[in-house]
PDB file of C-alpha atoms in Angstrom:
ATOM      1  CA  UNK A   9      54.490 -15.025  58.113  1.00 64.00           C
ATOM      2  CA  UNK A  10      52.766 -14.781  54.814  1.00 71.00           C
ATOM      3  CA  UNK A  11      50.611 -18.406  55.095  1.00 89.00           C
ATOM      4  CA  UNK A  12      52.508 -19.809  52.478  1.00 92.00           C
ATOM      5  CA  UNK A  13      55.806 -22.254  53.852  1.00 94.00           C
ATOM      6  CA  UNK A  14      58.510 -23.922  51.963  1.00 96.00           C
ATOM      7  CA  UNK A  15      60.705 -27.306  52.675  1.00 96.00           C
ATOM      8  CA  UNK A  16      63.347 -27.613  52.905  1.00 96.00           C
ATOM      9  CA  UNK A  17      64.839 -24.323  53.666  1.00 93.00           C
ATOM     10  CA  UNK A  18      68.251 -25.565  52.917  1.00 94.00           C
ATOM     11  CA  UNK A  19      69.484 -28.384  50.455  1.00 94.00           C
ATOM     12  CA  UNK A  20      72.396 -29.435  49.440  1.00 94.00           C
ATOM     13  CA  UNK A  21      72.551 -32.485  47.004  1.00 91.00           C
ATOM     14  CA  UNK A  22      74.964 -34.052  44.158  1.00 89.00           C
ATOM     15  CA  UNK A  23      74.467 -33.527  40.489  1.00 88.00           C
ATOM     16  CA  UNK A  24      73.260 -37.659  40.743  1.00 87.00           C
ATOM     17  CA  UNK A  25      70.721 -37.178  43.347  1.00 89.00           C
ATOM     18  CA  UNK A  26      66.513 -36.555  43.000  1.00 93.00           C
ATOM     19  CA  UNK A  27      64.890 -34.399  45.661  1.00 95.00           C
ATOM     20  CA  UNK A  28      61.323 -32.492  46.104  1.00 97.00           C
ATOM     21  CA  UNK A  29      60.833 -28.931  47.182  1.00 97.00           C
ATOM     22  CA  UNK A  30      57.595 -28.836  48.410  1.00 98.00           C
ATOM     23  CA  UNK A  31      55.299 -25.494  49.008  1.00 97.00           C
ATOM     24  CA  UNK A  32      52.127 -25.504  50.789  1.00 97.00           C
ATOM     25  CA  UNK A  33      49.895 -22.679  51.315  1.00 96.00           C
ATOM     26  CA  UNK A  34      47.113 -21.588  53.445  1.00 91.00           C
ATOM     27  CA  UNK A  35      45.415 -18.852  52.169  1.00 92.00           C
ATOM     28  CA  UNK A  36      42.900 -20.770  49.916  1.00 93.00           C
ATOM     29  CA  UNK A  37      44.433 -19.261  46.769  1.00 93.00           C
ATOM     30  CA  UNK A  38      43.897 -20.992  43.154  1.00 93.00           C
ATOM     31  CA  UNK A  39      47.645 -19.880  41.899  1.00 93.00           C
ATOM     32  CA  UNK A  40      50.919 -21.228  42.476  1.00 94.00           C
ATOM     33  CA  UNK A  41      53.946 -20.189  40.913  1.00 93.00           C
ATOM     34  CA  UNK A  42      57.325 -21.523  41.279  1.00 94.00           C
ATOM     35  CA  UNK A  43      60.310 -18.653  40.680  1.00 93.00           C
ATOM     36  CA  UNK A  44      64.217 -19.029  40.774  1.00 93.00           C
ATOM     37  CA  UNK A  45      66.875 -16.229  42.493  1.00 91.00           C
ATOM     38  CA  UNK A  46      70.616 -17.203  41.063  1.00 89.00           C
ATOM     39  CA  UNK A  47      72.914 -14.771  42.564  1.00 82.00           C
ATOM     40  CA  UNK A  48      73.378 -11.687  40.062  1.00 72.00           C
ATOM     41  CA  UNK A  49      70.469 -12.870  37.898  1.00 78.00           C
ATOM     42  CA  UNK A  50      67.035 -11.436  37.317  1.00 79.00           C
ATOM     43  CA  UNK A  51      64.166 -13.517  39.197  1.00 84.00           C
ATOM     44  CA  UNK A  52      63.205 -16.184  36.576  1.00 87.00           C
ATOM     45  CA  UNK A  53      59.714 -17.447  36.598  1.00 88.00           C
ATOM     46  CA  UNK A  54      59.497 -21.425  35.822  1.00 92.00           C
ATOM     47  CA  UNK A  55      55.830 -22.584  36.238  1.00 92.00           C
ATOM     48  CA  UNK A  56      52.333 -21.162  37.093  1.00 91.00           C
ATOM     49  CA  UNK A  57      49.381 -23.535  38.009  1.00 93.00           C
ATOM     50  CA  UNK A  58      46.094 -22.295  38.016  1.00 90.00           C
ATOM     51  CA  UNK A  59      43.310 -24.251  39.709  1.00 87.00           C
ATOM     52  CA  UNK A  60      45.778 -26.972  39.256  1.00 87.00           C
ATOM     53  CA  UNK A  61      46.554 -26.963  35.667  1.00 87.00           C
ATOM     54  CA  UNK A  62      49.931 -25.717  34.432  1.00 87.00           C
ATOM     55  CA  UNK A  63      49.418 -22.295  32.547  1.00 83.00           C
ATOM     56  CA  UNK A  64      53.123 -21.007  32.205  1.00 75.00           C
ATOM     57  CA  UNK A  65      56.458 -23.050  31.335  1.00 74.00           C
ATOM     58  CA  UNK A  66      59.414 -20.629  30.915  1.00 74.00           C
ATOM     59  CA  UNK A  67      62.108 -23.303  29.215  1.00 81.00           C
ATOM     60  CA  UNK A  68      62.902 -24.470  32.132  1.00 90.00           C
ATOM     61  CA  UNK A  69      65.167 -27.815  31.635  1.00 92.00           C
ATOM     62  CA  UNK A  70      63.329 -31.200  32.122  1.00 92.00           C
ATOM     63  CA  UNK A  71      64.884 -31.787  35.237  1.00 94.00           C
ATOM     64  CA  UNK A  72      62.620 -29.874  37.005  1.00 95.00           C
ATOM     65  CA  UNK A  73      59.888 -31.078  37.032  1.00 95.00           C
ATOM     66  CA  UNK A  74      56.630 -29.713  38.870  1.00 95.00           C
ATOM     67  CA  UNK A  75      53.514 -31.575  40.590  1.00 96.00           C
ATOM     68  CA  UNK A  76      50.766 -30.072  41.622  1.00 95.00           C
ATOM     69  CA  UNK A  77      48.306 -32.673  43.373  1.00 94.00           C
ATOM     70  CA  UNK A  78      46.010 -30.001  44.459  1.00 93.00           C
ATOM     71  CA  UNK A  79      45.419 -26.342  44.858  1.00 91.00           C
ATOM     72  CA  UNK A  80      47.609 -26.083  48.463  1.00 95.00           C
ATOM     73  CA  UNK A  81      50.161 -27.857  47.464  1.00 97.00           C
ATOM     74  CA  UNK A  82      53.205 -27.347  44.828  1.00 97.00           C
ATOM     75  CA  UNK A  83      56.120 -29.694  44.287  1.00 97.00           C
ATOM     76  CA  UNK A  84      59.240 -29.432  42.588  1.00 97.00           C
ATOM     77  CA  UNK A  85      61.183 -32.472  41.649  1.00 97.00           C
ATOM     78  CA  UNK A  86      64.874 -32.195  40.881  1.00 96.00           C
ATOM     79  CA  UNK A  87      66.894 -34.695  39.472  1.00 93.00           C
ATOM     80  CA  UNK A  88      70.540 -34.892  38.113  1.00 93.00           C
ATOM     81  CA  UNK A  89      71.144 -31.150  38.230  1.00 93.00           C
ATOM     82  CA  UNK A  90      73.760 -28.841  37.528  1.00 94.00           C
ATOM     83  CA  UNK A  91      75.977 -26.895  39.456  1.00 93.00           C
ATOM     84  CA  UNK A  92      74.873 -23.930  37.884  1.00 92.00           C
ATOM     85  CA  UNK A  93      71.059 -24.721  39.102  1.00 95.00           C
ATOM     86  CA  UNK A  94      72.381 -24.006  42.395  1.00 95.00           C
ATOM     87  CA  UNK A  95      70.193 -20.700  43.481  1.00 95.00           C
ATOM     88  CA  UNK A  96      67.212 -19.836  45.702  1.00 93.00           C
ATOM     89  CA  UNK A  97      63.847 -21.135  44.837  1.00 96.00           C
ATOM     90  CA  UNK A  98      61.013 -18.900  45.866  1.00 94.00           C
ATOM     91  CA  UNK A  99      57.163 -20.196  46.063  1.00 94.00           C
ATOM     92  CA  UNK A 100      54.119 -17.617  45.586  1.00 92.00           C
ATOM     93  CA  UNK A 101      50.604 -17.965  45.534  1.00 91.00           C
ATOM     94  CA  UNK A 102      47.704 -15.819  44.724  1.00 88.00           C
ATOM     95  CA  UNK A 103      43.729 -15.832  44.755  1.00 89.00           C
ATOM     96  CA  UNK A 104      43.690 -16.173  40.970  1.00 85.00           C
ATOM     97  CA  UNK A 105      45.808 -16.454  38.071  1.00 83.00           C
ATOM     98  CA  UNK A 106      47.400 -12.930  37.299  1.00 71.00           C
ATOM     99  CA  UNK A 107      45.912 -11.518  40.514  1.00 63.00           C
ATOM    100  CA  UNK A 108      47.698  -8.728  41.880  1.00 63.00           C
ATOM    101  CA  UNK A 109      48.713  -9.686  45.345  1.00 73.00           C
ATOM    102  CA  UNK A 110      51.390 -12.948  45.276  1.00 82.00           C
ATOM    103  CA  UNK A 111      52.390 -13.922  48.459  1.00 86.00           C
ATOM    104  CA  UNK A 112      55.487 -15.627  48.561  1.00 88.00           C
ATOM    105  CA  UNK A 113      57.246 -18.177  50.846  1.00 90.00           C
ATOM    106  CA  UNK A 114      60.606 -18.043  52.397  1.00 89.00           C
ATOM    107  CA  UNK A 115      62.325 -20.084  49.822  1.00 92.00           C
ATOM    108  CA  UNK A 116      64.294 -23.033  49.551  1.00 95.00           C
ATOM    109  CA  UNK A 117      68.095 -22.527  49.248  1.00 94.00           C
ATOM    110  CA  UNK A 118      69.764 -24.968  47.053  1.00 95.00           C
ATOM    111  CA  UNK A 119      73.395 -25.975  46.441  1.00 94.00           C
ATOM    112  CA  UNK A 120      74.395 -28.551  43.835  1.00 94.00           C
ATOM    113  CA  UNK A 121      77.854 -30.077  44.355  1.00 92.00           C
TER     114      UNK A 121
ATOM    115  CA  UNK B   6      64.242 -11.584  24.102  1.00 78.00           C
ATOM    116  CA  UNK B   7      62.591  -8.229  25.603  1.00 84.00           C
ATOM    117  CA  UNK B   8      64.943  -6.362  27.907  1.00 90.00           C
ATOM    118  CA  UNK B   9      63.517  -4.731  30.871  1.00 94.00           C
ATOM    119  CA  UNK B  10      66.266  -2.037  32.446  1.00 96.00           C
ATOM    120  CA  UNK B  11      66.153  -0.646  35.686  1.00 97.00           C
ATOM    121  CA  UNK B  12      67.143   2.165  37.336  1.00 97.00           C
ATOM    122  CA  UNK B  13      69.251   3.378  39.203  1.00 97.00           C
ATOM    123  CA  UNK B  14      71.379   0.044  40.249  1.00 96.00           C
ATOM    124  CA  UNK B  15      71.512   1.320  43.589  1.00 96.00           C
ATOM    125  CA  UNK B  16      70.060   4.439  45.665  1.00 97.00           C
ATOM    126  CA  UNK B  17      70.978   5.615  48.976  1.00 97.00           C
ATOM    127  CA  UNK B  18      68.620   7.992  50.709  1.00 96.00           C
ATOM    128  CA  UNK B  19      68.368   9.311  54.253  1.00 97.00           C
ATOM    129  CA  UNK B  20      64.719   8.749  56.356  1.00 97.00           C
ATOM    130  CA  UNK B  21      62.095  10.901  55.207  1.00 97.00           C
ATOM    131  CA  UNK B  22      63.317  11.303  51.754  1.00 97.00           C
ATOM    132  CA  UNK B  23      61.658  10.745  48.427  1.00 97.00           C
ATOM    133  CA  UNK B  24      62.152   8.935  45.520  1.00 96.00           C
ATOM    134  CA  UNK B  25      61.294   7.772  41.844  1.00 97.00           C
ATOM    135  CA  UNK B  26      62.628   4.020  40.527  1.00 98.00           C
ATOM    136  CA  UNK B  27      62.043   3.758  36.720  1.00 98.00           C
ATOM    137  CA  UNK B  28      61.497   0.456  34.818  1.00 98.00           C
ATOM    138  CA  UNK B  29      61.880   0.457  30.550  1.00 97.00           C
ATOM    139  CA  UNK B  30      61.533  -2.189  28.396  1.00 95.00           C
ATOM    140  CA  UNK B  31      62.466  -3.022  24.665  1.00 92.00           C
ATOM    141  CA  UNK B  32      58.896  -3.744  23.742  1.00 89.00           C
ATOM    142  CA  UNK B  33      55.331  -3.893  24.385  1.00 88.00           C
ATOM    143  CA  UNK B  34      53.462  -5.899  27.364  1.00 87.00           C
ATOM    144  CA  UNK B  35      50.139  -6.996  28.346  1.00 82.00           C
ATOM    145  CA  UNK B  36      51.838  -6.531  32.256  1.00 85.00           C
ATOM    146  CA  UNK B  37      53.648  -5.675  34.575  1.00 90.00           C
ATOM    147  CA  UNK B  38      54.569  -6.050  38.143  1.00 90.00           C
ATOM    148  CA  UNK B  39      56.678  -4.407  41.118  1.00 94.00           C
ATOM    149  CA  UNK B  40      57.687  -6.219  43.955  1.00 92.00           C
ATOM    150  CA  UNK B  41      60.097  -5.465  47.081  1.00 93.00           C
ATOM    151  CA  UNK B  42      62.594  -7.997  48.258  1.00 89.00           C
ATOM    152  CA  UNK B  43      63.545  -7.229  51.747  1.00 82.00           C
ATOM    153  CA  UNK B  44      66.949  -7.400  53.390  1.00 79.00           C
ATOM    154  CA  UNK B  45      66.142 -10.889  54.581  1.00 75.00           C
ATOM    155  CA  UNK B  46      64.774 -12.308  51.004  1.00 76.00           C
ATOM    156  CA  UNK B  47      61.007 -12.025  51.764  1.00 78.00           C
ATOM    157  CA  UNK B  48      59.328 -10.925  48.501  1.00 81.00           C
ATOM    158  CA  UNK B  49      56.739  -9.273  48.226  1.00 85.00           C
ATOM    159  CA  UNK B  50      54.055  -8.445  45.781  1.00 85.00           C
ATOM    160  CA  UNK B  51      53.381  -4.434  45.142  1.00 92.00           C
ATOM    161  CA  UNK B  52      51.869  -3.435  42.359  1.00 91.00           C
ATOM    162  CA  UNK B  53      50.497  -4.975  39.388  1.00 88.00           C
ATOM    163  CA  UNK B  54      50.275  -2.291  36.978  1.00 91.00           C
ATOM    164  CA  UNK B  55      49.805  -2.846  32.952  1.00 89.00           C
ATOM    165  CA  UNK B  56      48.753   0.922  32.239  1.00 92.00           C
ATOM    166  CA  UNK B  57      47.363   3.681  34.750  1.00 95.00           C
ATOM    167  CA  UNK B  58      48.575   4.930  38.154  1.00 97.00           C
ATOM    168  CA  UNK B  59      47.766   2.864  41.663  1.00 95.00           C
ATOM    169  CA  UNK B  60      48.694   4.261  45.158  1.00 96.00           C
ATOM    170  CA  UNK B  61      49.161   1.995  48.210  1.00 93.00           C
ATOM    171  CA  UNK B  62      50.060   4.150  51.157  1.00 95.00           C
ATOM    172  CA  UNK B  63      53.357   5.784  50.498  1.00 97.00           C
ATOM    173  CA  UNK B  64      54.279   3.597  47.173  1.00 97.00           C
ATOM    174  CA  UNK B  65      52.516   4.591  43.788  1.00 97.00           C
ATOM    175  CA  UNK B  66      53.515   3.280  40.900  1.00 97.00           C
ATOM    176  CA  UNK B  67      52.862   4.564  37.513  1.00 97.00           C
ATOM    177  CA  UNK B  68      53.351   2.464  33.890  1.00 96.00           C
ATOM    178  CA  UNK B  69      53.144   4.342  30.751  1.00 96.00           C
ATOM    179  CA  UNK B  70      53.016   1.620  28.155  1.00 92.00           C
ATOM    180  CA  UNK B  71      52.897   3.376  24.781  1.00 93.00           C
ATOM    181  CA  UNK B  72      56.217   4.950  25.723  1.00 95.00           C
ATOM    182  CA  UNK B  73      57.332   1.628  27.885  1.00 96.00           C
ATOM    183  CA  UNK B  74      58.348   2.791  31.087  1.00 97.00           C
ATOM    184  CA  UNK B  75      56.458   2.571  34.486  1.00 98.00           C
ATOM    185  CA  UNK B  76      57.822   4.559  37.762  1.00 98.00           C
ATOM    186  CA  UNK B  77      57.915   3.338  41.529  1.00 98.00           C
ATOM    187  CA  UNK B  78      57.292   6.633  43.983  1.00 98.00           C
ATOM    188  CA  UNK B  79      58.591   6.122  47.362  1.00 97.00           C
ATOM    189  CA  UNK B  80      57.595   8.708  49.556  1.00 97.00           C
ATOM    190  CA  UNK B  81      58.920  10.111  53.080  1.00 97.00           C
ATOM    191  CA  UNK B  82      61.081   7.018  53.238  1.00 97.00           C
ATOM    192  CA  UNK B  83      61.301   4.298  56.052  1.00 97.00           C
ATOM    193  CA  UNK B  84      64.274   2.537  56.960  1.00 95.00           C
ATOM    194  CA  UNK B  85      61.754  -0.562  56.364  1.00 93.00           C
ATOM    195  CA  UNK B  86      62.174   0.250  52.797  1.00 95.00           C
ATOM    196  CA  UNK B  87      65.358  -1.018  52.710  1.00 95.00           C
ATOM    197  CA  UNK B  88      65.797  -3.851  50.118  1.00 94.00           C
ATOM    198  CA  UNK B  89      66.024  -4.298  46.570  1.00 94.00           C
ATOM    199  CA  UNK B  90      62.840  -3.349  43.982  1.00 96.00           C
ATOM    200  CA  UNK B  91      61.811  -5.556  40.827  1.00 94.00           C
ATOM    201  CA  UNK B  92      60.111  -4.736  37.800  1.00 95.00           C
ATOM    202  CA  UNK B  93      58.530  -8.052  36.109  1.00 91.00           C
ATOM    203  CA  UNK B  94      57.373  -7.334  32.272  1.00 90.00           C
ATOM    204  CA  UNK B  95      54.527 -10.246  30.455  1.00 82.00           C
ATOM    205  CA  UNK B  96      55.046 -10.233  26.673  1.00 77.00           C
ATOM    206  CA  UNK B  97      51.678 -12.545  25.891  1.00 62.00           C
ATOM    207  CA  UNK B  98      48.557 -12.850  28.005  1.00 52.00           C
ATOM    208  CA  UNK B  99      48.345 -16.367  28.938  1.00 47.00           C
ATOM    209  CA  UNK B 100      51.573 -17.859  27.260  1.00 49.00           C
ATOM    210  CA  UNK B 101      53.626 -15.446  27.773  1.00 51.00           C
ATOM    211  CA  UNK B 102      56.889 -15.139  29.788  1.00 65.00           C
ATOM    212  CA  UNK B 103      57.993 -13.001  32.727  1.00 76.00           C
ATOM    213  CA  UNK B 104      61.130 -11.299  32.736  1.00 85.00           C
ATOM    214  CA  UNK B 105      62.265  -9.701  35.310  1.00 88.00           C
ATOM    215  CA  UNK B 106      65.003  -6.539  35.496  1.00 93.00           C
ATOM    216  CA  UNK B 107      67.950  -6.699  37.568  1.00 91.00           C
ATOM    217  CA  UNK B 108      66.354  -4.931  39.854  1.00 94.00           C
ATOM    218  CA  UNK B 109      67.295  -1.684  42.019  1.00 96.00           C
ATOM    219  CA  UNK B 110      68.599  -1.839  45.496  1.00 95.00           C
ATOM    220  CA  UNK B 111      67.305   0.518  47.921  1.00 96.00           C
ATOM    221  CA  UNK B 112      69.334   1.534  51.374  1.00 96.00           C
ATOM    222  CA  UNK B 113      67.373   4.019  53.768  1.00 96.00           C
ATOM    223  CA  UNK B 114      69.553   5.168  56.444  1.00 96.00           C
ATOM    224  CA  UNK B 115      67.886   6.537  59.698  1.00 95.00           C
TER     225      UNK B 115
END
């Protein structure tokens, strides 16, 4: 248990749907990132908030899109994806931007039908 | 893009044993990272590392970044160490992207 969770664990959801991951953790940090884990692919980062603001976008396509209402809580909305977006989607947080120690959730598994 | 190699793709070692992982990339970075993924997808943080040599226990890592390589030392082995090792590379401090190597998957067998 690493205080930070993710839900869903598992999703499964058609190319027309919209959806939320949502990450909350409870270790007071000020970072949140949001990664992706497609089978035999590198880890791709997508986003990094810091103290709420977004400091890294990696080109990731508009529909993901990422909320983060305050410094516990991280969102990723999904909406008319692609097969190929189909992966595992790994939260992290740390006690500052660029701090060495990111903690990361279990992850949410997605499939896209 | 820079490319960030890793090596070797996958290492077998018995308990007890040593060994050396070894990141290079294509060009220079203002950081890097090392992190463990364990058998059951937990992830986890090790090093952050943009020059110099840190020690945590049995793990030391080691990032030479003039000649663009950094080295993970895993010493006397635990079959906890099982899993697969990433190196993460930052091009740009504070717009800058990660990329992450393909990572190398470790198997320590009791």
């Amino acid at each position: 248990e690493t205080g930070v969770t993710q839900t869903p664990r598992h999703l499964v959801m058609g190319m027309t749907n919209k959806k939320s991951l949502k990450c909350e953790q409870h270790l007071g940090h000020n970072a949140m990132y949001w990664y992706k884990q497609s089978a035999k692919k590198p880890l791709e980062l997508m986003f990094v908030y810091s103290l709420e603001e977004r400091v890294e976008n990696n080109s990731v396509p508009s529909r993901f899109s990422p909320e983060c209402p305050n410094s516990s809580h991280l969102f990723l909305h999904l909406h008319t994806l692609q097969p190929e977006d189909s992966a595992l989607y790994l939260c992290a947080s740390s006690q500052r931007y660029r701090e060495e120690t990111q903690y990361f959730g279990p992850g949410t598994r997605l499939l896209v039908l | 893009g820079i490319q960030v190699e890793q090596s070797p793709p996958d290492l077998i070692l018995q308990e007890g044993a040593n060994s050396t992982l070894r990141c290079n990339f294509s060009d220079s970075v203002n950081n890097l990272q090392w992190f463990h993924q364990n058998p059951w997808g937990q992830l986890i943080n090790l090093f952050y590392i943009p020059s110099g040599t840190k020690q945590n226990g049995r793990l030391s890592a080691t990032t030479v970044a003039t000649e663009r390589y950094s080295l993970l030392y895993i010493s006397s082995s635990q079959t906890t160490d099982s899993g697969v090792y990433f190196c993460a590379v930052e091009r740009n401090s504070g717009a800058g992207k990660s990329t992450f190597g393909d990572g190398t998957t470790l198997t320590v067998k009791p």
